[in-house]
XYZ file of C-alpha atoms in Angstrom:
778
model
C -105.745 8.012 -128.109
C -104.323 11.585 -128.967
C -101.015 12.570 -129.408
C -100.658 14.674 -126.145
C -101.995 11.781 -123.888
C -99.665 9.372 -125.514
C -96.395 11.641 -125.752
C -97.090 12.244 -121.930
C -97.908 8.454 -121.279
C -93.868 8.031 -122.885
C -91.963 10.291 -121.232
C -93.632 9.278 -117.359
C -90.740 8.165 -115.594
C -90.339 3.960 -115.192
C -88.324 4.013 -111.879
C -89.924 4.437 -108.896
C -87.735 6.294 -105.935
C -86.359 3.530 -103.981
C -87.506 0.589 -105.736
C -85.702 -3.009 -105.901
C -85.951 -5.638 -108.358
C -89.346 -7.010 -109.665
C -91.357 -10.070 -108.306
C -93.661 -12.225 -110.763
C -96.524 -13.169 -109.321
C -98.995 -12.155 -106.948
C -96.554 -11.260 -104.228
C -96.411 -7.745 -106.083
C -99.791 -6.691 -105.602
C -99.932 -7.840 -102.246
C -96.545 -5.589 -101.604
C -98.662 -3.065 -103.139
C -101.480 -2.768 -100.732
C -99.585 -3.506 -97.871
C -97.341 -0.436 -98.289
C -99.940 1.958 -99.925
C -100.098 5.276 -98.385
C -102.003 8.264 -99.804
C -99.654 9.956 -101.644
C -99.981 12.784 -104.109
C -100.903 11.543 -107.824
C -99.199 12.550 -110.465
C -100.490 14.779 -113.720
C -98.661 11.352 -116.068
C -100.108 8.553 -113.994
C -103.807 10.505 -114.780
C -105.048 8.518 -117.864
C -108.066 10.016 -119.463
C -110.999 8.134 -121.130
C -110.203 6.183 -124.306
C -113.074 5.739 -126.828
C -112.493 3.129 -128.803
C -115.317 2.014 -132.187
C -117.021 -0.987 -132.041
C -116.581 -4.044 -134.136
C -112.771 -3.253 -134.136
C -111.559 -5.904 -136.757
C -107.544 -5.119 -136.075
C -106.421 -6.846 -133.256
C -104.440 -7.038 -131.308
C -104.977 -3.403 -131.320
C -102.756 -0.582 -128.902
C -105.332 1.321 -126.942
C -102.971 3.173 -124.337
C -99.226 2.954 -122.970
C -99.422 3.934 -119.457
C -96.319 5.161 -117.470
C -94.597 5.742 -114.508
C -91.962 8.439 -113.402
C -91.155 6.656 -110.320
C -88.517 4.319 -111.440
C -85.890 3.888 -114.778
C -87.279 2.098 -117.290
C -86.917 -1.017 -116.998
C -87.764 -1.280 -112.971
C -91.596 -0.643 -113.392
C -93.896 -4.090 -113.415
C -97.336 -2.670 -114.947
C -101.133 -4.318 -114.485
C -105.004 -4.291 -114.906
C -107.334 -5.367 -113.527
C -111.441 -5.400 -114.202
C -114.055 -6.121 -116.685
C -112.772 -7.378 -119.753
C -109.584 -7.966 -117.448
C -109.767 -10.304 -114.905
C -113.830 -10.482 -114.458
C -116.431 -11.197 -117.105
C -116.424 -11.097 -119.999
C -112.490 -12.418 -119.771
C -109.498 -11.948 -122.348
C -110.624 -9.133 -124.490
C -107.954 -6.578 -123.037
C -104.121 -7.315 -122.074
C -101.172 -5.096 -120.546
C -97.535 -5.289 -121.412
C -96.268 -5.229 -117.722
C -92.774 -4.459 -118.424
C -94.224 -1.425 -121.040
C -96.968 -0.671 -120.001
C -99.402 -1.146 -123.591
C -103.010 -1.915 -123.280
C -104.198 -4.148 -126.127
C -107.686 -5.017 -127.424
C -107.744 -8.453 -128.182
C -111.381 -8.672 -129.225
C -114.307 -6.656 -131.252
C -116.523 -4.598 -128.881
C -120.420 -4.062 -128.786
C -121.829 -1.335 -127.914
C -124.734 -3.320 -127.200
C -123.576 -5.818 -125.029
C -121.216 -2.913 -122.854
C -121.102 0.585 -123.854
C -117.499 1.282 -121.645
C -115.324 -0.885 -119.441
C -113.809 0.545 -115.861
C -109.996 -0.888 -115.554
C -107.942 0.349 -112.870
C -104.013 0.022 -113.602
C -101.063 -0.219 -110.842
C -98.093 0.208 -110.908
C -95.113 -1.635 -108.620
C -91.050 -1.861 -108.368
C -89.524 -5.104 -109.066
C -89.491 -6.141 -105.003
C -93.391 -5.320 -105.510
C -93.811 -2.294 -103.671
C -96.653 0.141 -105.147
C -94.780 2.944 -106.845
C -98.144 4.889 -107.722
C -101.485 4.797 -106.293
C -104.107 2.937 -108.808
C -105.498 4.767 -111.522
C -108.870 4.284 -113.659
C -108.717 3.866 -117.240
C -112.054 3.951 -118.751
C -112.619 2.415 -122.050
C -115.609 3.825 -124.078
C -117.213 1.770 -126.867
C -117.943 4.241 -130.012
C -121.873 3.253 -131.835
C -121.647 2.125 -134.668
C -125.083 1.735 -137.282
C -124.942 -2.017 -137.198
C -128.483 -2.711 -136.153
C -131.526 -2.675 -138.520
C -134.566 -1.300 -136.557
C -137.592 -4.285 -135.591
C -140.957 -3.889 -135.703
C -142.791 -5.166 -132.672
C -145.220 -7.494 -134.480
C -145.252 -8.621 -138.152
C -148.660 -7.769 -139.453
C -150.282 -4.485 -137.724
C -154.508 -4.766 -137.716
C -157.201 -2.486 -137.564
C -160.601 -1.334 -138.152
C -162.611 1.454 -139.085
C -166.036 2.626 -140.186
C -166.490 2.905 -144.196
C -167.178 5.866 -145.029
C -164.932 7.498 -142.505
C -163.915 10.829 -142.872
C -159.974 11.881 -144.109
C -157.810 12.254 -141.264
C -159.596 9.621 -139.096
C -157.207 7.627 -137.233
C -156.819 3.762 -137.624
C -153.760 2.849 -136.081
C -150.277 2.983 -135.174
C -147.310 0.917 -136.286
C -143.727 1.092 -133.726
C -140.668 0.093 -134.512
C -137.151 -0.008 -132.646
C -133.389 -0.598 -132.844
C -130.451 -0.935 -130.458
C -128.407 1.141 -131.733
C -127.625 4.170 -129.498
C -130.591 6.376 -128.847
C -128.503 9.456 -128.847
C -126.922 9.440 -132.373
C -128.951 9.044 -135.904
C -128.399 5.286 -135.475
C -131.005 5.208 -134.140
C -133.432 7.944 -135.192
C -136.250 6.298 -137.105
C -138.208 7.276 -139.765
C -141.874 5.541 -141.474
C -143.315 5.303 -144.212
C -145.939 3.351 -146.738
C -144.384 1.626 -149.391
C -147.439 -0.550 -150.818
C -151.058 0.422 -150.290
C -153.076 -0.425 -153.771
C -153.563 1.956 -156.651
C -156.149 4.019 -153.908
C -154.009 5.809 -151.861
C -156.561 5.754 -148.996
C -154.401 5.881 -145.906
C -151.110 7.767 -144.888
C -148.418 7.465 -141.836
C -147.261 9.937 -139.754
C -142.809 9.379 -140.352
C -142.260 9.681 -137.213
C -145.332 8.925 -134.880
C -146.216 6.016 -137.318
C -149.898 6.743 -136.905
C -152.093 5.587 -140.036
C -154.881 7.689 -140.685
C -157.378 8.186 -143.770
C -156.327 9.623 -146.109
C -158.964 10.628 -148.821
C -163.117 9.458 -148.729
C -164.757 7.014 -150.558
C -164.037 3.851 -148.303
C -166.509 1.612 -149.489
C -166.567 -1.639 -148.098
C -168.653 -3.859 -150.739
C -165.887 -2.284 -152.820
C -162.913 -3.028 -151.066
C -162.999 -4.669 -147.028
C -159.464 -5.068 -146.085
C -156.567 -2.565 -146.913
C -153.032 -4.588 -146.640
C -150.610 -1.812 -146.271
C -146.974 -2.629 -146.547
C -145.139 0.177 -144.221
C -141.321 0.547 -143.964
C -138.923 1.747 -140.773
C -135.767 2.944 -141.326
C -132.611 4.439 -138.996
C -130.283 7.368 -139.795
C -133.616 9.389 -139.994
C -134.491 7.528 -143.082
C -131.270 7.048 -144.982
C -129.948 3.693 -142.634
C -131.124 0.554 -142.574
C -134.689 -0.596 -143.500
C -137.125 -2.736 -142.084
C -140.500 -3.815 -143.119
C -143.994 -5.478 -141.258
C -147.953 -5.589 -142.839
C -150.764 -2.957 -141.278
C -153.871 -4.968 -142.661
C -157.049 -2.730 -142.049
C -160.398 -3.656 -142.079
C -163.676 -1.346 -143.163
C -166.417 -1.920 -140.609
C -169.600 -2.415 -142.078
C -172.976 0.138 -142.108
C -176.244 0.047 -143.247
C -176.102 1.917 -146.404
C -177.123 -0.993 -148.535
C -181.401 -2.067 -148.864
C -182.070 -5.343 -149.413
C -183.683 -6.580 -152.551
C -185.449 -9.164 -153.747
C -183.436 -11.918 -156.353
C -186.647 -11.426 -158.483
C -189.792 -10.127 -158.814
C -192.472 -12.960 -158.559
C -192.422 -16.412 -156.547
C -194.458 -19.278 -157.146
C -195.597 -21.785 -154.958
C -198.309 -24.567 -153.775
C -199.716 -25.764 -150.078
C -202.498 -28.397 -149.518
C -205.851 -27.476 -148.289
C -206.423 -28.053 -144.315
C -202.763 -27.531 -143.358
C -201.805 -25.181 -140.655
C -198.340 -24.342 -138.864
C -196.439 -25.732 -142.259
C -193.894 -24.200 -144.550
C -195.268 -23.334 -148.136
C -191.897 -21.707 -149.469
C -189.363 -18.790 -149.673
C -188.572 -15.847 -150.968
C -184.924 -15.075 -151.464
C -183.399 -11.494 -151.028
C -179.845 -10.307 -151.942
C -177.916 -7.052 -149.066
C -174.741 -6.291 -150.079
C -174.113 -5.595 -146.416
C -171.716 -7.758 -144.072
C -173.686 -11.289 -143.725
C -174.583 -11.781 -140.066
C -174.545 -8.140 -139.121
C -177.898 -6.126 -137.896
C -176.900 -4.164 -140.877
C -177.231 -6.912 -143.499
C -180.891 -9.082 -141.393
C -184.148 -8.494 -143.845
C -187.504 -8.123 -142.080
C -190.683 -9.486 -144.100
C -194.447 -8.438 -144.233
C -197.087 -9.310 -146.303
C -199.082 -5.954 -147.553
C -201.378 -7.743 -149.615
C -204.179 -10.371 -150.420
C -204.441 -12.375 -146.839
C -207.411 -10.917 -145.708
C -208.246 -13.084 -143.530
C -204.418 -13.333 -141.979
C -203.790 -17.254 -143.142
C -200.463 -16.701 -144.119
C -197.285 -15.432 -142.007
C -193.507 -14.802 -142.895
C -190.430 -14.931 -141.204
C -186.672 -14.507 -142.002
C -184.282 -17.395 -141.346
C -181.240 -15.712 -139.352
C -178.827 -17.956 -141.552
C -180.046 -17.543 -144.987
C -181.847 -14.306 -144.719
C -184.360 -15.481 -146.937
C -188.157 -14.979 -146.052
C -190.027 -17.950 -145.268
C -193.777 -18.102 -146.299
C -195.744 -20.521 -143.747
C -199.519 -20.870 -143.409
C -201.731 -20.352 -139.773
C -204.686 -20.677 -140.825
C -206.476 -23.870 -142.498
C -207.171 -23.318 -146.181
C -210.074 -24.750 -148.072
C -209.477 -25.675 -151.585
C -213.221 -25.374 -152.229
C -213.338 -21.725 -151.065
C -210.692 -20.348 -152.337
C -207.576 -22.147 -154.352
C -205.084 -19.427 -155.211
C -203.871 -16.519 -153.063
C -201.526 -13.748 -154.634
C -199.951 -12.087 -151.823
C -197.561 -9.058 -152.032
C -194.408 -9.074 -149.570
C -192.204 -6.269 -148.671
C -188.485 -6.397 -147.161
C -186.031 -4.334 -145.534
C -183.775 -4.526 -142.992
C -183.821 -4.759 -139.042
C -182.025 -1.711 -138.942
C -182.355 1.301 -139.957
C -180.191 2.802 -143.384
C -177.222 5.531 -142.324
C -178.183 9.047 -143.864
C -174.787 9.250 -145.789
C -176.867 5.702 -147.833
C -178.526 6.703 -150.657
C -182.179 6.449 -150.633
C -184.116 3.648 -152.637
C -187.969 2.579 -152.623
C -188.538 -0.104 -150.403
C -188.192 -3.499 -152.442
C -191.477 -5.467 -153.199
C -192.699 -9.101 -154.887
C -195.263 -10.686 -155.546
C -196.215 -14.593 -154.203
C -198.142 -16.465 -155.382
C -199.615 -19.154 -154.047
C -201.830 -22.679 -155.023
C -204.223 -24.315 -153.000
C -204.306 -28.323 -153.595
C -207.069 -29.935 -153.225
C -207.035 -32.779 -151.009
C -209.753 -35.836 -149.330
C -211.121 -34.647 -146.607
C -212.979 -36.387 -143.492
C -216.177 -35.574 -143.346
C -218.149 -33.255 -140.940
C -221.103 -33.532 -138.743
C -222.232 -29.776 -138.279
C -224.124 -30.790 -135.172
C -221.519 -32.500 -132.698
C -223.308 -33.821 -130.404
C -226.497 -33.995 -131.392
C -229.280 -34.011 -128.756
C -232.879 -35.639 -128.835
C -235.301 -36.890 -126.475
C -236.923 -40.014 -126.485
C -240.183 -41.496 -124.482
C -239.023 -43.910 -122.529
C -240.594 -46.917 -123.409
C -240.634 -46.165 -127.299
C -241.338 -49.120 -128.750
C -238.931 -51.245 -131.224
C -238.825 -49.694 -134.901
C -239.626 -46.455 -133.796
C -237.373 -43.874 -135.729
C -236.126 -41.284 -133.530
C -233.447 -38.709 -135.932
C -231.944 -39.099 -138.599
C -227.732 -38.380 -138.230
C -225.842 -37.134 -141.222
C -222.272 -35.376 -141.665
C -221.370 -33.515 -144.991
C -218.390 -33.798 -147.382
C -216.382 -30.657 -147.643
C -214.679 -31.932 -151.177
C -217.548 -30.061 -153.020
C -215.903 -30.634 -156.456
C -214.767 -34.607 -155.632
C -218.136 -36.670 -156.252
C -217.858 -38.528 -152.755
C -221.091 -41.395 -151.009
C -220.858 -41.503 -147.286
C -222.065 -44.570 -145.618
C -222.869 -44.763 -141.741
C -222.024 -47.102 -138.824
C -222.704 -47.602 -135.113
C -219.458 -47.008 -133.344
C -220.285 -47.226 -129.865
C -224.354 -48.504 -128.853
C -223.551 -49.658 -125.299
C -227.196 -51.623 -124.521
C -227.556 -52.567 -128.310
C -230.646 -50.602 -128.626
C -230.441 -48.388 -131.619
C -230.543 -49.448 -135.542
C -229.072 -47.252 -138.071
C -229.640 -46.719 -141.918
C -226.037 -46.865 -143.330
C -227.017 -44.797 -146.250
C -229.427 -42.724 -144.873
C -228.227 -41.874 -141.281
C -231.407 -42.827 -139.484
C -231.663 -44.646 -136.502
C -234.183 -46.581 -134.805
C -234.841 -48.141 -131.656
C -234.356 -52.066 -131.559
C -235.785 -52.668 -128.235
C -237.750 -50.906 -125.468
C -235.317 -48.857 -122.608
C -236.443 -48.571 -119.566
C -235.807 -47.102 -116.139
C -233.699 -47.902 -114.405
C -230.357 -48.528 -116.607
C -227.332 -49.121 -115.908
C -226.905 -47.543 -119.270
C -228.178 -44.015 -118.834
C -225.779 -41.880 -117.179
C -227.960 -38.735 -115.760
C -231.103 -39.472 -117.788
C -229.108 -39.803 -120.995
C -228.208 -42.241 -123.766
C -224.707 -41.561 -125.187
C -223.888 -43.560 -129.013
C -221.131 -42.444 -131.193
C -221.767 -42.527 -135.250
C -219.374 -43.379 -138.090
C -219.194 -41.654 -140.789
C -216.812 -42.664 -143.971
C -216.025 -41.637 -146.917
C -215.397 -43.681 -149.984
C -212.255 -41.556 -151.111
C -208.786 -43.403 -151.177
C -207.707 -43.572 -148.916
C -210.750 -43.138 -146.502
C -211.156 -40.994 -144.212
C -213.878 -40.915 -141.662
C -215.445 -38.882 -138.567
C -217.445 -39.341 -135.196
C -220.353 -38.085 -134.692
C -221.712 -38.085 -130.691
C -224.969 -38.706 -130.388
C -227.112 -38.051 -126.573
C -230.596 -38.995 -126.316
C -232.271 -37.447 -123.275
C -234.974 -40.960 -122.075
C -237.958 -39.158 -120.987
C -239.595 -40.345 -118.047
C -243.147 -41.442 -118.431
C -246.242 -41.828 -115.879
C -246.685 -45.676 -115.967
C -246.286 -46.166 -112.154
C -248.919 -45.993 -109.533
C -247.618 -44.599 -105.803
C -247.928 -47.891 -103.855
C -248.880 -47.839 -99.996
C -245.579 -48.003 -97.914
C -246.207 -49.597 -94.888
C -249.862 -51.389 -95.786
C -250.715 -51.973 -92.220
C -250.397 -50.385 -88.799
C -251.742 -49.958 -85.524
C -253.707 -47.245 -83.355
C -255.436 -46.727 -80.539
C -259.077 -46.399 -81.579
C -260.051 -43.784 -79.047
C -260.278 -39.979 -81.123
C -257.654 -37.601 -79.699
C -255.539 -40.167 -77.697
C -253.150 -41.624 -80.177
C -255.704 -42.549 -82.444
C -253.476 -41.398 -85.703
C -251.027 -43.421 -88.065
C -248.525 -42.219 -90.323
C -248.866 -43.043 -94.115
C -246.648 -43.225 -97.164
C -245.794 -43.545 -100.537
C -243.541 -44.600 -102.736
C -243.373 -44.207 -106.413
C -240.803 -46.035 -109.109
C -241.368 -42.574 -111.365
C -238.593 -40.057 -111.643
C -239.400 -36.372 -110.431
C -242.206 -34.643 -112.243
C -244.057 -38.077 -112.122
C -243.636 -38.906 -108.177
C -244.681 -36.617 -105.262
C -246.694 -34.754 -104.238
C -248.948 -37.873 -103.513
C -252.649 -37.478 -103.076
C -254.120 -39.579 -100.133
C -257.889 -40.424 -100.414
C -260.771 -42.373 -99.005
C -262.016 -44.592 -101.302
C -265.043 -42.833 -103.136
C -266.701 -45.776 -103.583
C -267.306 -46.207 -100.215
C -268.296 -42.918 -98.722
C -269.591 -44.242 -95.040
C -265.641 -44.736 -94.161
C -265.990 -40.997 -94.069
C -267.970 -41.197 -90.770
C -265.375 -43.481 -88.841
C -261.892 -42.009 -90.599
C -260.203 -39.036 -91.659
C -256.871 -38.604 -94.154
C -255.067 -35.609 -93.497
C -251.830 -34.463 -95.961
C -248.344 -34.205 -93.491
C -245.793 -33.690 -96.157
C -245.453 -34.391 -99.932
C -244.972 -38.209 -99.211
C -246.670 -38.667 -96.142
C -250.461 -38.770 -94.462
C -252.241 -39.085 -91.470
C -255.117 -41.602 -90.215
C -257.266 -40.673 -87.685
C -259.761 -42.064 -86.140
C -263.181 -39.987 -85.877
C -264.965 -41.590 -83.153
C -264.093 -44.490 -81.107
C -264.201 -47.920 -82.699
C -263.771 -51.614 -80.879
C -260.258 -53.599 -81.254
C -259.898 -55.124 -83.878
C -258.686 -55.038 -87.483
C -260.003 -53.105 -90.374
C -259.440 -53.215 -94.133
C -259.515 -49.225 -95.496
C -259.234 -48.877 -99.167
C -257.437 -46.087 -100.042
C -256.807 -44.068 -103.312
C -253.169 -42.571 -103.675
C -252.485 -40.293 -106.755
C -248.918 -38.727 -108.176
C -248.795 -35.812 -109.256
C -247.515 -37.253 -113.283
C -248.533 -36.081 -116.434
C -251.438 -37.648 -116.608
C -251.249 -38.607 -113.033
C -251.661 -42.402 -112.046
C -253.731 -43.427 -109.530
C -254.685 -47.299 -107.819
C -257.246 -47.923 -105.026
C -255.031 -50.176 -102.322
C -255.810 -51.762 -99.149
C -254.652 -50.764 -95.472
C -255.465 -53.233 -92.941
C -255.400 -51.238 -89.706
C -255.715 -52.624 -86.382
C -257.168 -51.027 -83.078
C -256.035 -51.879 -80.210
C -257.417 -50.809 -76.677
C -256.381 -47.573 -75.870
C -254.635 -46.441 -71.988
C -253.968 -43.337 -70.744
C -251.574 -42.225 -72.932
C -253.483 -43.393 -76.185
C -250.897 -46.183 -76.067
C -252.127 -49.727 -76.649
C -252.461 -51.820 -74.027
C -253.176 -55.513 -75.243
C -249.599 -57.226 -76.111
C -251.870 -59.966 -77.627
C -252.838 -57.812 -80.041
C -249.773 -55.980 -81.341
C -248.075 -59.802 -81.276
C -250.992 -61.005 -83.870
C -250.401 -58.075 -86.332
C -246.495 -58.016 -86.727
C -245.654 -56.160 -88.785
C -247.655 -53.284 -88.894
C -247.174 -49.947 -87.385
C -246.414 -48.844 -84.535
C -247.640 -45.087 -82.771
C -245.502 -43.045 -82.059
C -245.873 -42.722 -78.064
C -246.263 -45.970 -77.689
C -242.887 -46.411 -79.708
C -241.034 -43.336 -77.172
C -242.313 -45.332 -73.900
C -241.304 -48.654 -74.883
C -237.675 -47.012 -75.764
C -237.184 -44.929 -72.622
C -238.439 -48.189 -70.703
C -235.593 -50.144 -72.223
C -233.211 -47.535 -71.775
C -233.706 -46.809 -67.995
C -233.350 -50.988 -67.487
C -229.790 -51.198 -69.218
C -228.613 -48.193 -67.290
C -229.642 -49.852 -63.821
C -228.237 -53.226 -65.008
C -225.245 -51.951 -65.980
C -224.777 -50.115 -62.254
C -225.263 -52.740 -60.610
C -223.294 -54.856 -62.415
C -220.067 -52.343 -62.040
C -220.427 -52.551 -58.269
C -219.943 -55.978 -57.954
C -216.987 -55.593 -60.870
C -215.613 -53.701 -58.524
C -215.367 -55.305 -55.460
C -214.462 -58.758 -56.716
C -212.353 -58.210 -59.762
C -208.939 -58.624 -57.397
C -209.719 -61.833 -55.968
C -211.400 -63.038 -59.276
C -208.029 -62.313 -61.086
C -205.682 -64.056 -59.277
C -207.475 -67.219 -59.289
C -208.301 -67.465 -62.550
C -204.796 -66.693 -63.154
C -203.763 -69.791 -61.356
C -206.686 -72.139 -62.986
C -205.417 -74.026 -65.870
C -208.651 -75.381 -66.655
C -210.398 -73.096 -69.920
C -212.564 -70.745 -68.836
C -214.736 -70.247 -71.325
C -218.069 -71.556 -70.430
C -220.590 -72.835 -72.573
C -223.066 -70.524 -73.812
C -226.572 -70.996 -72.752
C -229.670 -70.341 -74.585
C -231.470 -68.016 -72.293
C -234.078 -67.646 -74.352
C -235.596 -70.121 -74.039
C -235.590 -70.997 -70.063
C -236.377 -75.126 -69.468
C -235.981 -77.059 -66.730
C -233.387 -75.697 -64.861
C -229.681 -77.800 -64.639
C -231.907 -79.886 -66.706
C -231.699 -77.245 -69.411
C -228.292 -78.841 -71.625
C -229.457 -77.158 -75.057
C -227.008 -75.318 -75.061
C -223.501 -74.471 -77.029
C -221.015 -76.654 -76.241
C -217.766 -75.454 -75.972
C -216.051 -78.585 -77.648
C -217.755 -77.430 -81.119
C -214.952 -74.826 -80.988
C -212.449 -77.537 -79.912
C -213.368 -80.304 -82.430
C -215.739 -78.582 -85.361
C -215.362 -81.702 -86.866
C -217.892 -83.658 -85.307
C -220.418 -80.813 -85.560
C -220.296 -80.611 -89.414
C -224.077 -79.467 -91.129
C -224.531 -82.954 -92.070
C -224.682 -83.960 -88.308
C -228.102 -84.207 -86.829
C -228.958 -81.297 -83.846
C -229.588 -82.928 -80.442
C -232.702 -83.011 -79.208
C -233.887 -80.782 -76.372
C -234.805 -82.417 -73.076
C -236.284 -79.793 -71.130
C -239.471 -79.357 -73.308
C -242.532 -80.356 -72.128
C -243.680 -83.178 -73.278
C -247.415 -81.129 -74.097
C -245.898 -78.805 -76.453
C -245.394 -78.774 -80.041
C -243.154 -78.499 -82.924
C -242.263 -74.519 -83.341
C -243.396 -72.662 -86.017
C -239.468 -71.407 -86.210
C -237.273 -74.110 -85.259
C -233.835 -72.711 -84.597
C -230.771 -75.174 -86.191
C -226.565 -74.729 -85.254
C -225.186 -72.703 -87.528
C -223.263 -74.413 -90.311
C -220.336 -73.221 -89.629
C -220.767 -73.221 -85.332
C -216.836 -72.583 -84.827
C -218.195 -68.612 -85.115
C -219.921 -68.040 -81.976
C -221.034 -64.338 -83.420
C -222.802 -66.381 -86.151
C -224.401 -68.636 -84.119
C -225.416 -65.994 -81.668
C -226.905 -63.488 -84.567
C -228.602 -66.709 -86.755
C -230.315 -67.219 -83.096
C -231.565 -63.920 -82.575
C -232.796 -63.261 -86.215
C -234.894 -66.529 -85.504
C -236.013 -65.597 -82.584
C -237.437 -62.194 -84.006
C -239.209 -63.791 -87.220
C -240.769 -66.381 -85.174
C -245.020 -65.339 -85.846
C -245.651 -67.304 -82.403
C -243.797 -64.926 -79.723
C -244.456 -61.195 -79.429
C -242.445 -58.863 -81.013
C -238.929 -57.775 -79.967
C -240.247 -54.483 -78.379
C -243.161 -55.992 -76.760
C -243.381 -57.203 -72.812
C -241.327 -60.613 -73.091
C -243.431 -63.933 -71.488
C -240.975 -66.424 -69.925
C -241.124 -70.134 -70.081
C -241.648 -71.730 -66.581
C -238.616 -72.993 -65.702
C -239.485 -76.975 -64.614
C -239.994 -78.585 -60.786
C -236.892 -80.547 -59.304
C -233.889 -77.648 -58.505
C -232.505 -77.943 -55.517
C -230.916 -74.385 -56.064
C -231.960 -71.037 -54.552
C -232.809 -68.598 -56.735
C -230.004 -67.251 -58.440
C -231.460 -63.693 -56.870
C -229.860 -64.286 -53.849
C -226.478 -64.838 -54.291
C -225.990 -60.736 -55.859
C -229.134 -59.995 -52.787
C -226.000 -58.833 -50.060
C -223.769 -56.201 -50.876
C -221.124 -57.865 -48.857
C -218.933 -61.152 -49.627
C -218.210 -62.238 -45.655
C -220.800 -63.574 -43.854
C -222.274 -65.631 -46.946
C -221.892 -69.026 -47.083
C -221.301 -70.798 -50.690
C -220.653 -74.455 -49.340
C -223.636 -75.556 -51.075
C -222.618 -74.723 -54.041
C -220.885 -78.050 -54.517
C -223.594 -79.561 -54.121
C -225.339 -78.795 -57.049
C -223.327 -80.288 -59.309
C -220.016 -80.707 -61.243
C -220.721 -77.348 -62.840
C -220.785 -74.828 -60.193
C -217.588 -76.878 -58.933
C -215.563 -74.136 -59.631
C -217.614 -71.827 -58.865
C -217.349 -73.175 -55.115
C -213.511 -72.815 -55.153
C -214.014 -69.942 -55.984
C -215.935 -68.025 -53.520
C -215.639 -71.200 -51.100
C -211.833 -70.227 -50.043
């Protein structure tokens, strides 16, 4: 406090007008607030700001004495309020309530509070306010008690090698907690240590570090460690230090170089896709960077392109490999010229240098190689039916190891038909037996065998050759007439033709077209018969003159188209029948006598047309009757408890009416054990006494439980019976017999309605028709 201010405070009146005795405690401020009223403040009561230095150590320290001129000394009570008194931080300031002296009780720190604003009060002894409250401002004066602080202990930056002087790298920064408006916080930066080169400088005010001179070389020094300092008081006060680490970024200013001029390697012959060896290089640039990665090229010594070289990205070595098999017998040594350069081109500032070259010598090591069949597969042709012991080929292999003395042996590895014999030393293949068509071992006329060739090296190696033998067809079969018999009308121009065919067991081209000819040894045949070609496999036989009915045997000469052709004379049995107007045979007995003979086209057409017409008419009639009786029959059948499966009758032998008991008994289905094949078949009771034993009697099937097989076997027996007409001729039905009390069955369906029909007579036919009488009689 200055002397004038202190004097004014000391001369201030001590008492206020009308003041009573002072009362201690809180009543005084409260009384002051109750009697407070606007009034003019005296100049002596106005206290200017008081300055005090931080870190003041003489405590307590008198800051100021306040006085009021309202009362005499001893009649005024003084007090202060505010931060440092009754507010945090507490206990820093205090006042003598009688003398008005304000004291500092603790050291101050400007960095925590740079000023304090208090309120001063003056009361009389009765607690009445003598003066209006006045402000007391205490300013803390700064001292240089804080060092500068860097933001971090280590600053890092980078710059490319070879950078020009003045290239800025980084900025280091520090702060000072002292008053920034004083020199206590005025910082200055400097580099204390950076090595002998002095490649960097720092801006003293901003802390920016830049390159100071040229010649930064990463390969010489890749990292610079600088010790930087910050000092306050414009560089003359407190100081602190930090580290600045500067890395040099690599550029491609160094070409790769081989570690030596010659490299030697060795590889086995016939090896492909294997690594032979490595060539080593050295590059001063940063390992792993594009400026360091090498690229290799084979310049000379490999005209066939048998070698390739690649870069190992981890070691930067050149890896030489074989991409095509090498043959020791052809070439056993290679001398390669290999170059190396970087993937990235050199910087223009880099010193010029020639491309690095190295010589790589590769020796091809001889190894045992497997034999080789130069012709694989071997295809040959052999005539069908070649006799045993016939040499067909010599199939040998060669050994690539021409510089080694080795012997090859041969064996049959696959001979499915055991048809061949192989000489184990000469490789000659002979037939062991005949191989004829057709054979399951031929695939499209080819026979496939495998031959194994093995050398005698250690270890031995082998190779497999395929022998494909084409079996050439030989014309060793003459054509065969098919069929050897036929039927035709004996009148020229009216169905008097017969279509003949032929077959040949030989394959093309030794088969069709066939040539049909009447035997030249019987020239008289040409007067009644003629043969004309129909197609490559068929001919048409025709009559030239009307011939009587009967059986004729015509000698024919058939010839194929093989080389040389094969021919054969064969007999054709021709049955000449009586001709109708349409050219069809009228005599059914003649047709039956020549079973198996050919049928003319006209007769076959008539038979098929008649059969179809009969089937259509029968189907229409059955459908009409079935539609009327379906409802009645359905209800009756559902109420019936008997087994409605009736016996299956053998209608192909119509015998004596009700006396015909040779039917398929339904008991054979219910009790098949009673009808085993060992049981004697039942005798027919309806056969005439004068009839003989049939040529082809029918037998019960071995498994009577199968109705379908029973019917099919009966049909086959009827078709193959030579004593009856063929299936496509008119059937002759036997006499049914006498003694039947039933009317003709045709009378059942003779009427279209059932209302006027009397079915009571059905009950008189016996037990078999009693159910039928029940169905239709009620």
